[in-house]
Short mmCIF file of C-alpha atoms in Angstrom, two decimals:
data_model
loop_
_atom_site.label_atom_id
_atom_site.label_comp_id
_atom_site.label_asym_id
_atom_site.label_seq_id
_atom_site.Cartn_x
_atom_site.Cartn_y
_atom_site.Cartn_z
CA VAL A 1 23.51 -12.35 -28.83
CA CYS A 2 26.68 -11.59 -31.04
CA ARG A 3 24.83 -14.46 -33.83
CA SER A 4 28.34 -15.48 -34.26
CA ASN A 5 28.36 -19.15 -35.19
CA LYS A 6 31.66 -20.31 -33.92
CA SER A 7 32.74 -21.80 -30.55
CA PRO A 8 29.20 -22.35 -29.42
CA TRP A 9 28.97 -23.06 -25.66
CA VAL A 10 25.36 -24.25 -24.51
CA CYS A 11 24.57 -24.07 -20.66
CA LEU A 12 23.36 -27.00 -19.29
CA THR A 13 21.22 -25.16 -16.83
CA CYS A 14 18.64 -23.20 -19.19
CA SER A 15 20.19 -24.56 -22.37
CA SER A 16 20.91 -20.90 -23.40
CA VAL A 17 23.96 -20.92 -26.39
CA HIS A 18 26.38 -18.62 -26.36
CA CYS A 19 29.88 -17.83 -27.95
CA GLY A 20 33.08 -18.88 -26.36
CA ARG A 21 35.31 -17.08 -25.10
CA TYR A 22 37.97 -16.67 -28.24
CA VAL A 23 34.92 -14.89 -30.18
CA ASN A 24 33.65 -12.71 -27.84
CA GLY A 25 32.93 -14.46 -24.36
CA HIS A 26 29.14 -14.42 -24.00
CA ALA A 27 29.10 -17.93 -22.59
CA LYS A 28 31.09 -16.88 -19.98
CA LYS A 29 29.05 -13.10 -19.25
CA HIS A 30 26.40 -15.71 -19.48
CA TYR A 31 28.11 -17.50 -16.11
CA GLU A 32 28.62 -14.12 -14.12
CA ASP A 33 25.53 -11.88 -14.91
CA ALA A 34 23.72 -15.54 -12.92
CA GLN A 35 25.60 -15.33 -9.88
CA ILE A 36 23.54 -14.95 -6.68
CA PRO A 37 25.12 -13.33 -3.87
CA MET A 38 25.10 -16.05 -0.76
CA THR A 39 23.89 -14.42 2.47
CA ASN A 40 23.78 -17.90 4.22
CA HIS A 41 26.51 -20.03 4.29
CA LYS A 42 24.50 -22.97 3.12
CA LYS A 43 23.49 -23.63 -0.46
CA THR A 44 19.90 -24.57 -1.39
CA GLU A 45 19.75 -27.24 -4.17
CA LYS A 46 17.37 -23.96 -5.96
CA GLN A 47 20.31 -21.91 -5.46
CA GLU A 48 22.78 -23.68 -6.37
CA LYS A 49 20.56 -25.13 -10.01
CA VAL A 50 20.93 -21.00 -10.65
CA GLN A 51 24.43 -20.67 -11.06
CA HIS A 52 24.91 -21.55 -15.06
CA THR A 53 28.18 -22.92 -13.59
CA VAL A 54 28.57 -25.87 -15.77
CA CYS A 55 28.23 -25.81 -20.06
CA MET A 56 28.93 -27.65 -23.27
CA ASP A 57 30.98 -27.07 -26.06
CA CYS A 58 28.79 -27.92 -28.56
CA SER A 59 31.88 -28.54 -30.83
CA SER A 60 33.45 -31.14 -28.40
CA TYR A 61 31.01 -31.80 -26.09
CA SER A 62 33.68 -31.56 -23.37
CA THR A 63 31.50 -30.22 -20.54
CA TYR A 64 33.19 -27.40 -18.07
CA CYS A 65 32.89 -25.57 -15.00
CA TYR A 66 33.07 -21.89 -14.51
CA ARG A 67 33.57 -21.87 -11.07
CA CYS A 68 36.67 -24.70 -11.00
CA ASP A 69 37.91 -23.83 -14.16
CA ASP A 70 38.50 -26.79 -15.15
CA PHE A 71 36.76 -29.67 -17.31
CA VAL A 72 33.92 -31.85 -15.97
CA VAL A 73 34.48 -35.67 -16.39
CA ASN A 74 32.06 -37.26 -14.55
CA ASP A 75 27.69 -37.04 -14.68
CA THR A 76 24.75 -37.42 -13.29
CA LYS A 77 23.12 -40.29 -11.42
CA LEU A 78 20.87 -40.33 -14.24
CA GLY A 79 23.34 -39.60 -17.09
CA LEU A 80 22.04 -36.34 -18.03
CA VAL A 81 25.26 -35.18 -19.95
CA GLN A 82 25.90 -37.94 -21.69
CA LYS A 83 22.27 -37.54 -23.18
CA VAL A 84 22.71 -34.17 -23.85
CA ARG A 85 25.78 -35.32 -25.75
CA GLU A 86 24.15 -37.90 -27.65
CA HIS A 87 21.11 -35.35 -28.43
CA LEU A 88 23.82 -32.75 -29.85
CA GLN A 89 25.41 -35.64 -31.65
CA ASN A 90 21.90 -36.67 -33.17
CA LEU A 91 21.17 -32.69 -34.36
CA GLU A 92 24.31 -32.76 -36.26
CA ASN A 93 23.99 -35.88 -37.71
CA SER A 94 20.48 -35.11 -39.00
CA ALA A 95 21.72 -31.65 -40.04
CA PHE A 96 24.35 -33.53 -42.27
CA THR A 97 22.03 -35.59 -43.47
CA SER A 98 19.46 -33.77 -44.80
CA ASP A 99 22.31 -31.07 -46.20
CA ARG A 100 23.99 -34.27 -48.21
CA HIS A 101 20.34 -34.58 -50.17
CA ARG A 102 20.28 -31.42 -50.74
CA LYS A 103 23.53 -30.77 -52.25
CA ARG A 104 24.03 -34.60 -53.72
CA LYS A 105 24.43 -33.70 -57.31
CA PRO A 106 27.35 -31.26 -56.32
CA LEU A 107 29.15 -33.46 -53.90
CA GLU A 108 28.48 -35.89 -56.59
CA ASN A 109 30.92 -33.98 -58.56
CA SER A 110 33.70 -33.33 -55.78
CA SER A 111 35.20 -36.24 -53.66
CA LEU A 112 35.77 -33.60 -50.93
CA ASN A 113 33.43 -30.81 -51.35
CA SER A 114 34.21 -27.19 -49.67
CA LYS A 115 37.95 -28.53 -49.39
CA LEU A 116 38.36 -28.37 -53.63
CA LEU A 117 40.09 -25.09 -54.73
CA LYS A 118 41.16 -24.07 -58.03
CA VAL A 119 44.93 -23.48 -58.57
CA ASN A 120 46.34 -21.84 -61.88
CA GLY A 121 43.21 -22.84 -63.57
CA SER A 122 42.82 -26.88 -62.21
CA THR A 123 41.07 -27.92 -59.90
CA THR A 124 42.72 -29.65 -56.18
CA ALA A 125 41.93 -30.94 -53.20
CA LEU A 126 42.98 -28.68 -49.92
CA CYS A 127 44.03 -31.89 -47.60
CA ALA A 128 44.47 -29.23 -44.59
CA THR A 129 42.99 -29.99 -41.69
CA GLY A 130 42.31 -26.87 -39.48
CA LEU A 131 42.56 -26.78 -35.53
CA ARG A 132 39.52 -26.37 -33.05
CA ASN A 133 39.34 -23.85 -30.62
CA LEU A 134 39.24 -25.23 -27.39
CA GLY A 135 38.58 -21.12 -25.34
CA ASN A 136 41.73 -18.84 -26.11
CA THR A 137 43.68 -22.24 -27.13
CA CYS A 138 45.14 -20.42 -30.94
CA PHE A 139 48.49 -19.72 -29.31
CA MET A 140 48.71 -23.59 -28.83
CA ASN A 141 46.93 -24.08 -32.83
CA ALA A 142 49.57 -21.42 -34.45
CA ILE A 143 52.32 -23.19 -32.82
CA LEU A 144 51.05 -26.98 -34.07
CA GLN A 145 50.10 -26.29 -37.32
CA SER A 146 53.84 -25.20 -37.68
CA LEU A 147 55.60 -27.83 -36.49
CA SER A 148 53.34 -29.88 -38.54
CA ASN A 149 54.62 -28.44 -41.65
CA ILE A 150 58.44 -28.94 -40.83
CA GLN A 151 58.72 -32.49 -42.69
CA GLN A 152 61.80 -33.87 -40.65
CA PHE A 153 60.29 -32.74 -37.17
CA CYS A 154 56.75 -33.80 -37.81
CA CYS A 155 57.42 -37.26 -39.41
CA TYR A 156 59.81 -38.41 -36.91
CA PHE A 157 56.61 -38.40 -34.50
CA LYS A 158 54.14 -39.82 -36.95
CA GLU A 159 56.39 -42.76 -37.97
CA LEU A 160 56.19 -43.20 -33.58
CA PRO A 161 54.54 -46.62 -32.70
CA ALA A 162 51.42 -45.94 -30.71
CA VAL A 163 51.22 -45.98 -26.83
CA GLU A 164 48.47 -48.07 -25.05
CA LEU A 165 47.87 -45.93 -22.02
CA ARG A 166 45.34 -47.89 -20.58
CA ASN A 167 44.90 -52.04 -20.74
CA GLY A 168 42.46 -54.17 -19.38
CA LYS A 169 38.60 -53.50 -18.96
CA THR A 170 39.52 -49.72 -19.82
CA ALA A 171 41.52 -50.34 -23.16
CA GLY A 172 40.49 -48.92 -26.45
CA ARG A 173 38.22 -45.82 -24.24
CA ARG A 174 38.88 -42.63 -24.89
CA THR A 175 40.81 -41.33 -21.98
CA TYR A 176 39.42 -37.98 -20.19
CA HIS A 177 42.94 -35.88 -18.86
CA THR A 178 42.64 -34.15 -15.89
CA ARG A 179 44.37 -32.51 -12.56
CA SER A 180 43.00 -35.77 -10.51
CA GLN A 181 45.15 -38.63 -12.36
CA GLY A 182 48.09 -39.24 -11.97
CA ASP A 183 51.48 -38.07 -14.45
CA ASN A 184 51.85 -41.40 -15.25
CA ASN A 185 48.59 -41.49 -17.21
CA VAL A 186 49.78 -38.94 -19.84
CA SER A 187 51.75 -38.95 -22.30
CA LEU A 188 52.59 -35.66 -24.23
CA VAL A 189 54.52 -37.76 -27.25
CA GLU A 190 51.83 -39.80 -27.77
CA GLU A 191 48.95 -37.08 -27.73
CA PHE A 192 51.48 -34.90 -30.14
CA ARG A 193 52.11 -37.62 -32.44
CA LYS A 194 48.23 -38.20 -32.36
CA THR A 195 47.33 -34.60 -33.21
CA LEU A 196 50.03 -34.85 -36.05
CA CYS A 197 48.51 -37.35 -37.52
CA ALA A 198 45.36 -36.41 -38.13
CA LEU A 199 46.44 -33.02 -39.83
CA TRP A 200 47.16 -33.09 -43.11
CA GLN A 201 44.92 -36.39 -43.73
CA GLY A 202 42.15 -34.60 -45.49
CA SER A 203 39.57 -36.46 -43.87
CA GLN A 204 37.80 -33.77 -41.90
CA THR A 205 38.23 -29.90 -42.25
CA ALA A 206 39.04 -29.20 -38.60
CA PHE A 207 40.57 -31.80 -35.74
CA SER A 208 40.08 -30.97 -31.82
CA PRO A 209 42.97 -31.13 -30.01
CA GLU A 210 41.83 -31.72 -26.71
CA SER A 211 43.51 -35.03 -25.40
CA LEU A 212 46.32 -32.84 -26.38
CA PHE A 213 45.28 -29.74 -24.23
CA TYR A 214 44.32 -31.79 -21.51
CA VAL A 215 47.85 -33.17 -21.28
CA VAL A 216 49.42 -29.16 -21.54
CA TRP A 217 47.23 -28.85 -18.26
CA LYS A 218 48.67 -31.66 -16.64
CA ILE A 219 52.18 -31.28 -17.66
CA MET A 220 52.97 -27.74 -17.65
CA PRO A 221 50.40 -25.88 -15.19
CA ASN A 222 51.11 -22.43 -16.62
CA PHE A 223 48.74 -23.18 -19.58
CA ARG A 224 45.75 -24.09 -17.13
CA GLY A 225 42.66 -22.35 -17.44
CA TYR A 226 41.46 -19.96 -20.33
CA GLN A 227 43.23 -17.25 -20.66
CA GLN A 228 45.40 -15.78 -23.63
CA GLN A 229 48.90 -17.21 -23.73
CA ASP A 230 52.10 -16.27 -24.93
CA ALA A 231 52.79 -18.43 -28.45
CA HIS A 232 56.48 -18.65 -27.90
CA GLU A 233 56.49 -19.67 -24.56
CA PHE A 234 54.19 -22.60 -25.29
CA MET A 235 56.70 -23.52 -27.67
CA ARG A 236 59.97 -23.24 -25.49
CA TYR A 237 57.53 -25.27 -22.67
CA LEU A 238 56.32 -27.82 -25.46
CA LEU A 239 59.67 -28.71 -27.22
CA ASP A 240 61.03 -29.06 -23.75
CA HIS A 241 58.88 -30.98 -22.50
CA LEU A 242 59.00 -33.35 -25.45
CA HIS A 243 63.02 -33.12 -25.32
CA LEU A 244 62.66 -34.76 -21.79
CA GLU A 245 60.03 -37.41 -22.56
CA LEU A 246 61.96 -38.58 -25.57
CA GLN A 247 64.92 -39.11 -23.08
CA GLY A 248 63.17 -41.69 -21.45
CA GLY A 249 62.54 -43.63 -24.29
CA PHE A 250 59.37 -44.37 -26.17
CA ASN A 251 57.23 -47.62 -26.30
CA GLY A 252 60.14 -49.58 -25.11
CA VAL A 253 62.44 -48.01 -27.41
CA SER A 254 64.98 -46.10 -26.52
CA CYS A 255 65.26 -42.17 -28.12
CA SER A 256 68.90 -43.08 -29.15
CA VAL A 257 67.82 -46.14 -31.07
CA ILE A 258 65.23 -44.47 -32.88
CA LEU A 259 67.95 -41.59 -34.17
CA GLN A 260 70.09 -44.11 -35.31
CA GLU A 261 67.26 -45.47 -37.72
CA ASN A 262 66.05 -42.63 -39.10
CA SER A 263 68.85 -41.86 -42.12
CA ASN A 264 68.27 -37.67 -41.73
CA LEU A 265 69.22 -37.73 -38.58
CA SER A 266 73.08 -38.19 -38.12
CA ALA A 267 74.86 -37.86 -35.48
CA SER A 268 76.94 -34.98 -36.20
CA SER A 269 73.27 -32.95 -36.27
CA LYS A 270 72.66 -33.77 -33.14
CA CYS A 271 73.41 -31.07 -30.24
CA CYS A 272 72.98 -32.21 -27.03
CA ILE A 273 70.44 -29.62 -24.92
CA ASN A 274 69.87 -31.10 -20.64
CA GLY A 275 70.98 -34.75 -21.11
CA ALA A 276 71.23 -36.97 -24.63
CA SER A 277 70.16 -36.28 -28.06
CA THR A 278 66.65 -36.19 -29.13
CA VAL A 279 64.37 -35.53 -32.29
CA VAL A 280 63.39 -32.11 -30.81
CA THR A 281 67.71 -30.62 -30.41
CA ALA A 282 68.67 -32.53 -33.79
CA ILE A 283 66.88 -30.80 -35.40
CA PHE A 284 66.09 -27.42 -33.98
CA GLY A 285 69.21 -27.88 -31.26
CA GLY A 286 72.43 -24.94 -32.72
CA ILE A 287 75.42 -23.56 -30.28
CA LEU A 288 76.02 -20.08 -29.58
CA GLN A 289 79.54 -18.75 -28.31
CA ASN A 290 79.42 -15.63 -25.90
CA GLU A 291 82.50 -13.76 -25.69
CA VAL A 292 82.54 -11.24 -23.01
CA ASN A 293 86.36 -9.21 -22.89
CA CYS A 294 86.59 -7.03 -19.75
CA LEU A 295 87.56 -3.44 -20.45
CA ILE A 296 89.79 -3.04 -18.17
CA CYS A 297 92.41 -5.58 -18.16
CA GLY A 298 91.35 -7.06 -21.81
CA THR A 299 90.60 -10.72 -20.14
CA GLU A 300 88.68 -12.74 -22.45
CA SER A 301 86.15 -15.36 -21.76
CA ARG A 302 84.17 -17.30 -23.60
CA LYS A 303 81.03 -19.86 -23.18
CA PHE A 304 79.24 -22.34 -25.67
CA ASP A 305 75.31 -21.95 -25.29
CA PRO A 306 73.07 -24.86 -26.85
CA PHE A 307 69.85 -23.15 -28.01
CA LEU A 308 66.68 -24.23 -29.79
CA ASP A 309 65.42 -20.96 -31.11
CA LEU A 310 67.27 -16.96 -30.95
CA SER A 311 65.18 -14.24 -29.54
CA LEU A 312 65.98 -11.15 -31.37
CA ASP A 313 65.44 -7.60 -30.21
CA ILE A 314 63.36 -5.58 -32.32
CA PRO A 315 66.28 -2.04 -32.76
CA SER A 316 64.92 0.79 -30.80
CA GLN A 317 65.14 3.14 -34.02
CA PHE A 318 62.63 0.80 -35.69
CA ARG A 319 60.08 1.17 -32.59
CA ASN A 320 58.74 4.83 -32.61
CA LYS A 321 55.11 4.75 -34.18
CA ARG A 322 55.16 7.39 -36.94
CA THR A 323 52.32 9.68 -37.24
CA LYS A 324 50.23 10.09 -41.16
CA ASN A 325 52.06 14.26 -41.19
CA GLN A 326 56.17 12.03 -41.01
CA GLU A 327 57.59 10.85 -43.26
CA SER A 328 58.07 6.66 -43.05
CA GLY A 329 61.55 6.49 -42.46
CA PRO A 330 64.16 2.90 -43.32
CA VAL A 331 62.05 -0.20 -43.30
CA CYS A 332 63.48 -2.58 -40.27
CA THR A 333 64.57 -6.05 -41.89
CA LEU A 334 65.21 -9.39 -40.24
CA ARG A 335 69.10 -8.50 -40.64
CA ASP A 336 68.70 -5.65 -38.83
CA CYS A 337 67.70 -7.98 -35.81
CA LEU A 338 70.11 -10.72 -36.28
CA ARG A 339 73.14 -7.84 -36.83
CA SER A 340 71.83 -6.11 -33.37
CA PHE A 341 71.58 -9.56 -31.69
CA THR A 342 75.22 -10.34 -32.43
CA ASP A 343 77.18 -7.24 -32.92
CA LEU A 344 79.28 -6.36 -30.27
CA GLU A 345 77.72 -4.22 -27.17
CA GLU A 346 78.86 -2.70 -23.83
CA LEU A 347 77.33 -4.16 -20.74
CA ASP A 348 75.27 -1.51 -18.58
CA GLU A 349 75.98 -0.72 -15.15
CA THR A 350 73.39 -3.55 -13.75
CA GLU A 351 75.10 -5.99 -16.12
CA LEU A 352 78.63 -5.71 -15.03
CA TYR A 353 80.98 -8.88 -15.54
CA MET A 354 82.64 -10.39 -12.86
CA CYS A 355 86.57 -10.73 -14.41
CA HIS A 356 88.34 -13.77 -12.72
CA LYS A 357 91.98 -11.74 -13.24
CA CYS A 358 91.04 -8.76 -11.60
CA LYS A 359 88.88 -10.73 -8.81
CA LYS A 360 85.52 -8.52 -9.20
CA LYS A 361 82.55 -7.06 -11.37
CA GLN A 362 84.29 -4.40 -14.25
CA LYS A 363 82.94 -2.62 -16.84
CA SER A 364 82.97 -5.52 -20.75
CA THR A 365 81.88 -6.09 -23.81
CA LYS A 366 79.95 -8.97 -24.49
CA LYS A 367 79.40 -10.26 -28.19
CA PHE A 368 77.44 -13.69 -30.06
CA TRP A 369 79.21 -15.87 -32.53
CA ILE A 370 76.76 -18.52 -34.01
CA GLN A 371 79.20 -22.05 -33.29
CA LYS A 372 76.72 -24.40 -34.95
CA LEU A 373 73.68 -23.41 -36.90
CA PRO A 374 70.65 -25.87 -36.57
CA LYS A 375 68.85 -27.80 -39.15
CA VAL A 376 65.47 -25.92 -38.97
CA LEU A 377 66.42 -21.96 -37.63
CA CYS A 378 63.33 -20.54 -35.12
CA LEU A 379 63.46 -16.62 -35.15
CA HIS A 380 61.83 -15.39 -32.33
CA LEU A 381 60.93 -11.10 -32.74
CA LYS A 382 60.54 -9.85 -29.40
CA ARG A 383 57.05 -7.99 -29.71
CA PHE A 384 56.70 -7.31 -26.17
CA HIS A 385 58.42 -5.69 -23.55
CA TRP A 386 57.99 -4.10 -19.96
CA THR A 387 57.65 -0.73 -19.75
CA ALA A 388 56.69 0.39 -16.16
CA TYR A 389 53.95 -2.12 -14.71
CA LEU A 390 52.63 -2.75 -18.16
CA ARG A 391 53.57 -5.01 -20.96
CA ASN A 392 53.39 -3.47 -24.64
CA LYS A 393 53.47 -4.52 -27.86
CA VAL A 394 55.64 -3.42 -31.01
CA ASP A 395 54.14 -3.34 -34.01
CA THR A 396 57.11 -2.63 -36.48
CA TYR A 397 56.51 -4.00 -39.28
CA VAL A 398 59.53 -6.35 -39.76
CA GLU A 399 60.88 -6.92 -43.59
CA PHE A 400 62.12 -11.01 -43.95
CA PRO A 401 63.21 -12.97 -46.98
CA LEU A 402 61.24 -16.05 -48.13
CA ARG A 403 64.46 -17.49 -49.43
CA GLY A 404 67.99 -17.33 -49.59
CA LEU A 405 68.28 -16.13 -45.57
CA ASP A 406 72.00 -16.02 -45.81
CA MET A 407 73.17 -16.69 -41.46
CA LYS A 408 77.21 -17.31 -42.78
CA CYS A 409 78.43 -13.87 -41.84
CA TYR A 410 76.97 -14.65 -38.60
CA LEU A 411 79.20 -17.86 -37.92
CA LEU A 412 82.25 -18.40 -35.98
CA GLU A 413 83.96 -20.07 -38.33
CA PRO A 414 82.25 -19.26 -42.08
CA GLU A 415 85.25 -20.90 -44.02
CA ASN A 416 84.49 -24.44 -42.56
CA SER A 417 80.75 -24.49 -43.90
CA GLY A 418 79.94 -25.26 -47.20
CA PRO A 419 78.47 -23.07 -49.92
CA GLU A 420 74.87 -23.71 -49.21
CA SER A 421 74.85 -25.08 -45.51
CA CYS A 422 73.70 -21.44 -44.63
CA LEU A 423 71.70 -21.08 -46.47
CA TYR A 424 67.63 -21.13 -44.77
CA ASP A 425 63.92 -21.33 -46.72
CA LEU A 426 61.22 -19.95 -44.78
CA VAL A 427 58.49 -22.82 -43.67
CA ALA A 428 56.20 -21.28 -41.26
CA VAL A 429 55.42 -17.61 -39.61
CA VAL A 430 53.35 -16.77 -36.49
CA VAL A 431 51.46 -13.58 -36.58
CA HIS A 432 49.74 -12.14 -33.46
CA HIS A 433 46.97 -9.75 -34.32
CA GLY A 434 46.28 -7.47 -31.35
CA SER A 435 47.86 -5.10 -29.15
CA GLY A 436 48.91 -7.40 -25.89
CA VAL A 437 50.38 -10.37 -25.09
CA GLY A 438 46.82 -11.17 -23.08
CA SER A 439 44.12 -10.50 -25.57
CA GLY A 440 44.67 -10.64 -29.55
CA HIS A 441 44.92 -13.78 -32.01
CA TYR A 442 47.68 -15.81 -33.47
CA THR A 443 47.06 -17.56 -37.02
CA ALA A 444 50.19 -18.68 -38.59
CA TYR A 445 51.26 -19.21 -42.14
CA ALA A 446 53.04 -22.30 -43.66
CA ALA A 447 54.46 -23.47 -46.65
CA HIS A 448 53.15 -27.64 -47.73
CA GLU A 449 54.18 -29.21 -50.96
CA GLY A 450 55.21 -25.69 -52.67
CA ARG A 451 51.49 -23.79 -51.76
CA TRP A 452 51.29 -21.49 -48.99
CA PHE A 453 48.31 -21.86 -46.80
CA HIS A 454 46.72 -19.52 -43.71
CA PHE A 455 46.17 -21.31 -40.32
CA ASN A 456 43.02 -19.74 -38.58
CA ASP A 457 42.34 -21.95 -35.86
CA SER A 458 39.70 -24.03 -38.07
CA THR A 459 39.89 -22.47 -40.48
CA VAL A 460 42.64 -23.09 -43.10
CA THR A 461 42.83 -21.01 -46.64
CA LEU A 462 45.45 -21.05 -49.63
CA THR A 463 47.17 -18.04 -50.09
CA ASP A 464 50.08 -16.23 -51.72
CA GLU A 465 53.95 -15.27 -50.95
CA GLU A 466 52.94 -11.89 -51.37
CA THR A 467 50.66 -11.93 -48.64
CA VAL A 468 53.17 -14.10 -46.56
CA GLY A 469 55.78 -11.67 -47.03
CA LYS A 470 53.48 -8.86 -45.62
CA ALA A 471 52.08 -10.14 -42.37
CA LYS A 472 54.18 -9.14 -38.96
CA ALA A 473 56.10 -12.12 -37.85
CA TYR A 474 56.69 -12.88 -33.94
CA ILE A 475 57.94 -16.27 -35.18
CA LEU A 476 60.07 -17.35 -38.27
CA PHE A 477 60.90 -20.81 -38.78
CA TYR A 478 63.80 -21.23 -42.08
CA VAL A 479 64.59 -24.51 -42.91
CA GLU A 480 67.86 -25.33 -43.82
CA ARG A 481 68.31 -25.61 -47.95
CA GLN A 482 69.64 -29.38 -48.78
CA ALA A 483 73.04 -28.90 -50.65
CA LYS A 484 72.44 -30.05 -54.46
CA PRO A 485 74.43 -33.54 -55.04
CA GLY A 486 78.41 -33.12 -55.62
CA ALA A 487 78.15 -29.69 -53.60
CA GLU A 488 80.04 -31.47 -50.90
CA LYS A 489 83.23 -31.09 -49.85
CA LEU A 490 85.63 -34.29 -50.88
#
């Protein structure tokens, strides 16, 4: 219908091929158009067949039922679904073979075919791997690509031992995780590890994170279905569940032992959130000090809160959309957002503080200090907010530094920090394209070995710092700059 070659889905009733939900949704529309009003309570076999409810992803060969809004793992008695899979596989193999013969000469001159790029006049291999969109899963892909480029975090998982989830007759077979299986059959850490291992190995252009997505469906019910989800919400759920699973040990080895063996994650870097420390809290964990002062009696209350990321408001003075005739005002910077987060503010009537000295709720002021900075500082810009019954997007551009973000002025005790311990360099940016949280598209920019890449689902392109700096960031990942040898205090 739309002549798109992205995400093809074939209807197993009539063999029509349409684009998936995240493109233009013609596969779903085909199912909806084929619906027949059921006048009788009993469905005849003929009526059942013309429903066009079951389709197959031509890229990953997953079978999906629109009526159940779930993947189909069983087959017909004659094994027809598997025959379709084999037929599609044969078509792909024959197309690949003929294409290889046709392009034999160019291939002889290049080891990675289209994955060769010219950088500064010399030819280099592009070893980055994209992630296939499984139907509005760009929110997951953008987060996975960002996390895969945080070296300490990624290396920890890649070095974990593999877990055998099945034994006996089914050992080695592919496991399809569905809602009907028990929770003991799935491991988020294992699927996350396998996904990270598949990225940056350079053997394929794109990887399909099906197994990981099925586990996400299983243990995070909020993300079931194929509607667009919020990337920040997914990141928090993902990190929280990884943290919880790692606390229980991994493949018979306790998390504390694995952390001790990793010299880069010292005991002093650990920040405990909901139990024992894990690699999640060791890398992303920081501590906030929340100061509340009663304006009536002056009583001060202090509370320490651990955090994995900081959610920053875009100050209201920068939110107004300017017309073409208006002069453009000052540009909103990341420092403006951080200052808005940490500045002293008076709590409004709906947030009155229960003063223990006054024995009642009183007007008060609140201020945040950062008591401990994390190794990786994750900053979430609040682009979505509720107005009446709608959730609108703040599309304001926020200027952010690619290098040398100085967090010293937000620290509770800046005098105790080293000269470079508060400096952060950007490693990844998640961007939301579109107007609403339930729609639009997510992509990510990430730095790998000194080069910036743009990850747009299965497409990965080399980009430059200027393009990254112009992005309307939604989530920013900053890595703590390593202090130079000899710079530490004696």
